[in-house]
PDB file of C-alpha atoms in Angstrom:
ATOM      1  CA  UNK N  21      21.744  25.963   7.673  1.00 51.00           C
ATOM      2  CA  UNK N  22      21.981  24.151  10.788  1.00 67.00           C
ATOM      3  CA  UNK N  23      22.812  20.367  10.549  1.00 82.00           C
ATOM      4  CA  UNK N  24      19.754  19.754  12.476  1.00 76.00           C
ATOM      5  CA  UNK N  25      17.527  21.104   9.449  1.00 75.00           C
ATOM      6  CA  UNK N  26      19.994  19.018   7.521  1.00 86.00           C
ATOM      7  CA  UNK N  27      18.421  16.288   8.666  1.00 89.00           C
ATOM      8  CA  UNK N  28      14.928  17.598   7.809  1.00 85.00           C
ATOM      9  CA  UNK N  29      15.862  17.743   4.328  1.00 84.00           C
ATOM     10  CA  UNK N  30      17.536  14.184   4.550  1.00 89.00           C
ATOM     11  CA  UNK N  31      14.477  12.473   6.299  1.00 90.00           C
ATOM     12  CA  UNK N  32      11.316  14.397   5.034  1.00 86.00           C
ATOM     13  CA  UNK N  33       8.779  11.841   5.740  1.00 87.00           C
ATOM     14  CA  UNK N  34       9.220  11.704   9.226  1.00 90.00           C
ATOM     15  CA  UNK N  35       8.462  15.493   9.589  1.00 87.00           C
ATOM     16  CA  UNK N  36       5.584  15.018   7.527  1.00 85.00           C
ATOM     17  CA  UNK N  37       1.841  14.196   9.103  1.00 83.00           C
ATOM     18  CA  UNK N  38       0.899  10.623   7.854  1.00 84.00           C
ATOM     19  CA  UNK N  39      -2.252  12.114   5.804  1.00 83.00           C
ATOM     20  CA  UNK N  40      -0.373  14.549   4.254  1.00 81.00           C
ATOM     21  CA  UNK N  41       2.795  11.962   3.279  1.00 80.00           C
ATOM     22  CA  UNK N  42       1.335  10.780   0.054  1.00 77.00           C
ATOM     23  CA  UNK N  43       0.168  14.381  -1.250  1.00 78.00           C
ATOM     24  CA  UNK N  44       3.806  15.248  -0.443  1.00 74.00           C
ATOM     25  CA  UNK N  45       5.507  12.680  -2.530  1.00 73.00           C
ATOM     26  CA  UNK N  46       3.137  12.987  -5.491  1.00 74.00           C
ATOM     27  CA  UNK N  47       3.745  17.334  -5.227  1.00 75.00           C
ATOM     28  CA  UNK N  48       7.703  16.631  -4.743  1.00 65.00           C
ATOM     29  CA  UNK N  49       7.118  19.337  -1.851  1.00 62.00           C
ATOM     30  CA  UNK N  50       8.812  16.698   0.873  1.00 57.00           C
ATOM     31  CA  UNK N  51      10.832  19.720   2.391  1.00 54.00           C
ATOM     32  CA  UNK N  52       8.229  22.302   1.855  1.00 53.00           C
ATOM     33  CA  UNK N  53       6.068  20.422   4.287  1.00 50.00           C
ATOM     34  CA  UNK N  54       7.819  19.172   6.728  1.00 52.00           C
ATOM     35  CA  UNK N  55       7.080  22.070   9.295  1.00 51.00           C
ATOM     36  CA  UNK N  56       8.524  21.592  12.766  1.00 59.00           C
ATOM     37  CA  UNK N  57       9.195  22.926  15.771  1.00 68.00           C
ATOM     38  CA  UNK N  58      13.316  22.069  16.603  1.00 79.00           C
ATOM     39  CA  UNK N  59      14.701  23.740  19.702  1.00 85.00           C
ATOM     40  CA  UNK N  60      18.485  21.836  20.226  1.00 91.00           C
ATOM     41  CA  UNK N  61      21.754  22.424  19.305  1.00 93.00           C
ATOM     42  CA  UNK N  62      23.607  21.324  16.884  1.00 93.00           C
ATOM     43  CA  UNK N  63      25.677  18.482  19.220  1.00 96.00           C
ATOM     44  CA  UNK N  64      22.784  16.327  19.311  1.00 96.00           C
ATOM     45  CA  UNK N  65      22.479  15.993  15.412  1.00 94.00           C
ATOM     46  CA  UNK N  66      24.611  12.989  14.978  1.00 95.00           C
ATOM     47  CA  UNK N  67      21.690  11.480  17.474  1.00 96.00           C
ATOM     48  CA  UNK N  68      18.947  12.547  16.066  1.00 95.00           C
ATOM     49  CA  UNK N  69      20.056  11.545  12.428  1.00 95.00           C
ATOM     50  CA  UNK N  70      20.764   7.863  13.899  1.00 95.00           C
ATOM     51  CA  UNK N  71      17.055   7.740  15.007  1.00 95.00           C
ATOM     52  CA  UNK N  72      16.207   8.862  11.266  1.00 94.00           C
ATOM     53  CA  UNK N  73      18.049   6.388   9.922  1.00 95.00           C
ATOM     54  CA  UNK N  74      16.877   3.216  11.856  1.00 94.00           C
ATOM     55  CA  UNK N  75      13.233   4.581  10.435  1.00 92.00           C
ATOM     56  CA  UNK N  76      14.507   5.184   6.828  1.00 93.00           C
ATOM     57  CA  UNK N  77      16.179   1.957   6.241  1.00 94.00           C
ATOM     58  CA  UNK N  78      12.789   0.171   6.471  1.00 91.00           C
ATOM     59  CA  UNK N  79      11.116   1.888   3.870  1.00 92.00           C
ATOM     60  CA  UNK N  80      14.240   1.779   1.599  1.00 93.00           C
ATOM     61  CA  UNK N  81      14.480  -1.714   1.926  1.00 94.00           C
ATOM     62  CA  UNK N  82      10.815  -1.402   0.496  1.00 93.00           C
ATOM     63  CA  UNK N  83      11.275   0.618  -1.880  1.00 92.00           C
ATOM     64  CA  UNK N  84      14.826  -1.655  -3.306  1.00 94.00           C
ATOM     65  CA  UNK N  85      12.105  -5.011  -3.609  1.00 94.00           C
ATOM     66  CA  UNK N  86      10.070  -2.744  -5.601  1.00 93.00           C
ATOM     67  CA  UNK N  87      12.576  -1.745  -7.828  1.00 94.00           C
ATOM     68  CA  UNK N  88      13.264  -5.500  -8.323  1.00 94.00           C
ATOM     69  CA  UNK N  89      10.345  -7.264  -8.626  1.00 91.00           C
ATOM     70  CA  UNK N  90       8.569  -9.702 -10.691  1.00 93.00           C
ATOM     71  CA  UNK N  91       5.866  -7.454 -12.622  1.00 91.00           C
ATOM     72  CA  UNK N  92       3.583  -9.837 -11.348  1.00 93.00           C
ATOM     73  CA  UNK N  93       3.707  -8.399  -7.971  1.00 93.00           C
ATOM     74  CA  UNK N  94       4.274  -5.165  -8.554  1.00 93.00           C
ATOM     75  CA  UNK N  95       1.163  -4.236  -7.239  1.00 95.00           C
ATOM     76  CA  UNK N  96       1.929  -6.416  -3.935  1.00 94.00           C
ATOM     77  CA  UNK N  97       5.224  -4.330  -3.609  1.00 94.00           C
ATOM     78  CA  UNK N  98       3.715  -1.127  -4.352  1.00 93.00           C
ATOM     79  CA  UNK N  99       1.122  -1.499  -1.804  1.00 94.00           C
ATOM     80  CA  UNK N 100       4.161  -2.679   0.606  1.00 93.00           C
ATOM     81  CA  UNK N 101       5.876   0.816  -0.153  1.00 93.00           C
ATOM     82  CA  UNK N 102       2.794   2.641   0.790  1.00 91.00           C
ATOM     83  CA  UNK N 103       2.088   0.854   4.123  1.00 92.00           C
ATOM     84  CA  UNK N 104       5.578   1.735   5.014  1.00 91.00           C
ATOM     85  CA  UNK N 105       5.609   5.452   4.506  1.00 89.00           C
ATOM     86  CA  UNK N 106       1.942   5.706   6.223  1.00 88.00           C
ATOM     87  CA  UNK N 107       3.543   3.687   8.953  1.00 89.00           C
ATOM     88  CA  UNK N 108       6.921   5.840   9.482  1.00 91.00           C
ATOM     89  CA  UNK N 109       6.635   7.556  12.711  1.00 92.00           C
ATOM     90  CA  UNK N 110       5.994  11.667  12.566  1.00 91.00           C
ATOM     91  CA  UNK N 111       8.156  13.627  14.678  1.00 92.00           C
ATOM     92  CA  UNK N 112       6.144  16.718  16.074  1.00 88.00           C
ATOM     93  CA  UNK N 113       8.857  17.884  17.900  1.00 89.00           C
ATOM     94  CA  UNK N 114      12.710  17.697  19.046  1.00 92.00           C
ATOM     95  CA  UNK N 115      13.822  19.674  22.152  1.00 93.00           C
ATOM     96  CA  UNK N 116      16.141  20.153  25.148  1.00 95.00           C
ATOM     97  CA  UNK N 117      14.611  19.592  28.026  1.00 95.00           C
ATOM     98  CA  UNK N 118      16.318  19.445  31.135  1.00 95.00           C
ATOM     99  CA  UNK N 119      19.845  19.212  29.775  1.00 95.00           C
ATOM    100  CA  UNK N 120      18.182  15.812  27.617  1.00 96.00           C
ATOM    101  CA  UNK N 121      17.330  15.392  24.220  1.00 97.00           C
ATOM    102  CA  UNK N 122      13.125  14.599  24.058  1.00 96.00           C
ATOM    103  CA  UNK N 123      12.019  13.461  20.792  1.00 95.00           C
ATOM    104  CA  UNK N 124       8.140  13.283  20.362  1.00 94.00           C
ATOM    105  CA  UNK N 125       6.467  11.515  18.096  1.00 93.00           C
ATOM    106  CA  UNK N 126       2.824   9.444  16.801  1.00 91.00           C
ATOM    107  CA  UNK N 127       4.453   6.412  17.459  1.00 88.00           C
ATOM    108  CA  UNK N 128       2.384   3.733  19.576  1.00 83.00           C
ATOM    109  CA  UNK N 129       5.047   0.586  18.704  1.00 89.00           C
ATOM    110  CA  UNK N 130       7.456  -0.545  21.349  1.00 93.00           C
ATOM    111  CA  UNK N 131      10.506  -0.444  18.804  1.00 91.00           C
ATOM    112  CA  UNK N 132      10.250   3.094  18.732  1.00 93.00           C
ATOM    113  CA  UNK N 133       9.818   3.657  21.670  1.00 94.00           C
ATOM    114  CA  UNK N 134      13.188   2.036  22.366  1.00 95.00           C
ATOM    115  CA  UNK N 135      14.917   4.155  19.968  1.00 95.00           C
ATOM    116  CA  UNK N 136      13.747   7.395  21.891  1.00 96.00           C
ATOM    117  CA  UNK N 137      14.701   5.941  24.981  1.00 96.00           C
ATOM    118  CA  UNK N 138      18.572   5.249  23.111  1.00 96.00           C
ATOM    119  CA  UNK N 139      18.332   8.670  21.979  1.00 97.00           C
ATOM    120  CA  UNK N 140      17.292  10.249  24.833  1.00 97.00           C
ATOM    121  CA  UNK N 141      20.055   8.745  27.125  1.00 97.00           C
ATOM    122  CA  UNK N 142      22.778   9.447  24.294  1.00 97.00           C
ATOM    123  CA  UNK N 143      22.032  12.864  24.942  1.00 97.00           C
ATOM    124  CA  UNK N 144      22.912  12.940  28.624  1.00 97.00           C
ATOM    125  CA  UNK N 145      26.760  12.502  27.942  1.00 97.00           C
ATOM    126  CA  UNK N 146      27.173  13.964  24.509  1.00 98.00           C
ATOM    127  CA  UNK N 147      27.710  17.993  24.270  1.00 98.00           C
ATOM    128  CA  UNK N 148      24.589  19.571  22.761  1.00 97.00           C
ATOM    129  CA  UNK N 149      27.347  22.325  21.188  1.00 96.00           C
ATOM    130  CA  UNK N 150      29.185  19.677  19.584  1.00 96.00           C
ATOM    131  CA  UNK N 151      29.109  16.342  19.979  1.00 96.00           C
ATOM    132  CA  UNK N 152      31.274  15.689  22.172  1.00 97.00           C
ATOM    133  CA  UNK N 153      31.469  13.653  25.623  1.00 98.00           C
ATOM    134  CA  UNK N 154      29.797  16.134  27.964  1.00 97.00           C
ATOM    135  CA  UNK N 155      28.016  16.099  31.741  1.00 97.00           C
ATOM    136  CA  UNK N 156      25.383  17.957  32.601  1.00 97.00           C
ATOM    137  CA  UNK N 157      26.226  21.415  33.520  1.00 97.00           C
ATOM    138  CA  UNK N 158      24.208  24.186  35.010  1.00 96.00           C
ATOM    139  CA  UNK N 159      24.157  27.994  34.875  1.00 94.00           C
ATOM    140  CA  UNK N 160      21.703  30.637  36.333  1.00 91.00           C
ATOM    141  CA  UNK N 161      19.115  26.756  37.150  1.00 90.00           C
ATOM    142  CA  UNK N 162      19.679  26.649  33.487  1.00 93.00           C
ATOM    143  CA  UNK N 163      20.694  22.832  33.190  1.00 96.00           C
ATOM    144  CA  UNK N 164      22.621  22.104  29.860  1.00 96.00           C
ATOM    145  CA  UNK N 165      25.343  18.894  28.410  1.00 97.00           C
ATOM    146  CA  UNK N 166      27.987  20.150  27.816  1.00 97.00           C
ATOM    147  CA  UNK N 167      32.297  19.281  27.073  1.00 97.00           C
ATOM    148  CA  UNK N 168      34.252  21.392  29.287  1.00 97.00           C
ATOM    149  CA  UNK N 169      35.010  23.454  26.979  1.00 97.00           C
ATOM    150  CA  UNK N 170      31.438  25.008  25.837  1.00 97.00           C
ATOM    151  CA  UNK N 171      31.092  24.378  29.808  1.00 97.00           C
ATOM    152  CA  UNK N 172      33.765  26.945  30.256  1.00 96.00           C
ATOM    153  CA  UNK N 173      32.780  29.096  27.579  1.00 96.00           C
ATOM    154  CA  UNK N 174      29.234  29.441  28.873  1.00 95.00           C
ATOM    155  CA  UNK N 175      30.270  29.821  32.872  1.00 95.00           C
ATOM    156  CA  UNK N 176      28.356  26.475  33.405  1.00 96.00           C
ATOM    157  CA  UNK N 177      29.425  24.099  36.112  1.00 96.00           C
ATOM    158  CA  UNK N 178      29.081  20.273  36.389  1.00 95.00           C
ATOM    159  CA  UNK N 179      25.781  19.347  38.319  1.00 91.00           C
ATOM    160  CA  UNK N 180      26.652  17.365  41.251  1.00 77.00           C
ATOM    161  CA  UNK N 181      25.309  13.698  40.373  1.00 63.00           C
TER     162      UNK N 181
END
């Protein structure tokens, strides 16, 4: 398994519809439903599972007041758990495009928005192969970031810039 569908299985919710998030949880089907449609290699993972993260740690932090609250507002914190996961953004789909990482998602809020942006531009000088520092390379139009190694390998040259 690629690390990329690592991160599916690490992140579920975010691969998951909203509607569907809460029938998900309940079933214990998280990775079962997260279809998707991933078409990058492996390099960008490290990326991708940063963008995860920032979105996870929000709803954990949720979910640890929950798991320490007064009973009396368990309900409140409950409710607060809920909102979050609704609220996590859905990724419909992760691609190269370009020789760039595009991540697209539901997400309307600014903050997000941001963190595509970071991602996005990460991409441009980190190898899609393997994580390395790359440049964009092209072979046969096909545009690609790569190290110069996987450049080499593949018979891709540097794009002039």
């Amino acid at each position: 398994m690629s690390s990329i569908q690592n991160i599916v299985e690490e992140y579920p919710l975010l691969f998951i519809a909203p509607e569907f998030r809460q029938e998900a949880i309940e079933s214990k089907n998280e990775e079962e439903v997260a279809k998707m449609f991933i078409e990058c290699e492996d390099g960008w993972a490290n990326i991708i599972r940063c963008f995860c993260s920032v979105h996870y740690s929000r709803l954990n932090h949720a979910i640890y007041q929950l798991e320490r609250c007064h009973p009396a507002s368990y309900q409140d914190a409950k409710q607060n758990v809920d909102d979050v996961i609704f609220e996590l953004p859905y990724i419909t789909q992760i691609k190269e495009k370009f020789g760039r990482l595009c991540l697209y998602t539901n997400a309307t809020d600014d903050a997000t928005y941001d963190l595509i942006i970071f991602a996005e531009n990460m991409s441009e000088c980190t190898c899609e192969v393997c994580g390395s520092p790359g440049i964009l390379t092209s072979r046969n139009g096909w545009l690609q970031t790569l190290c110069p190694t996987h450049a080499t390998e593949r018979g891709a040259k540097p794009c002039k810039q």
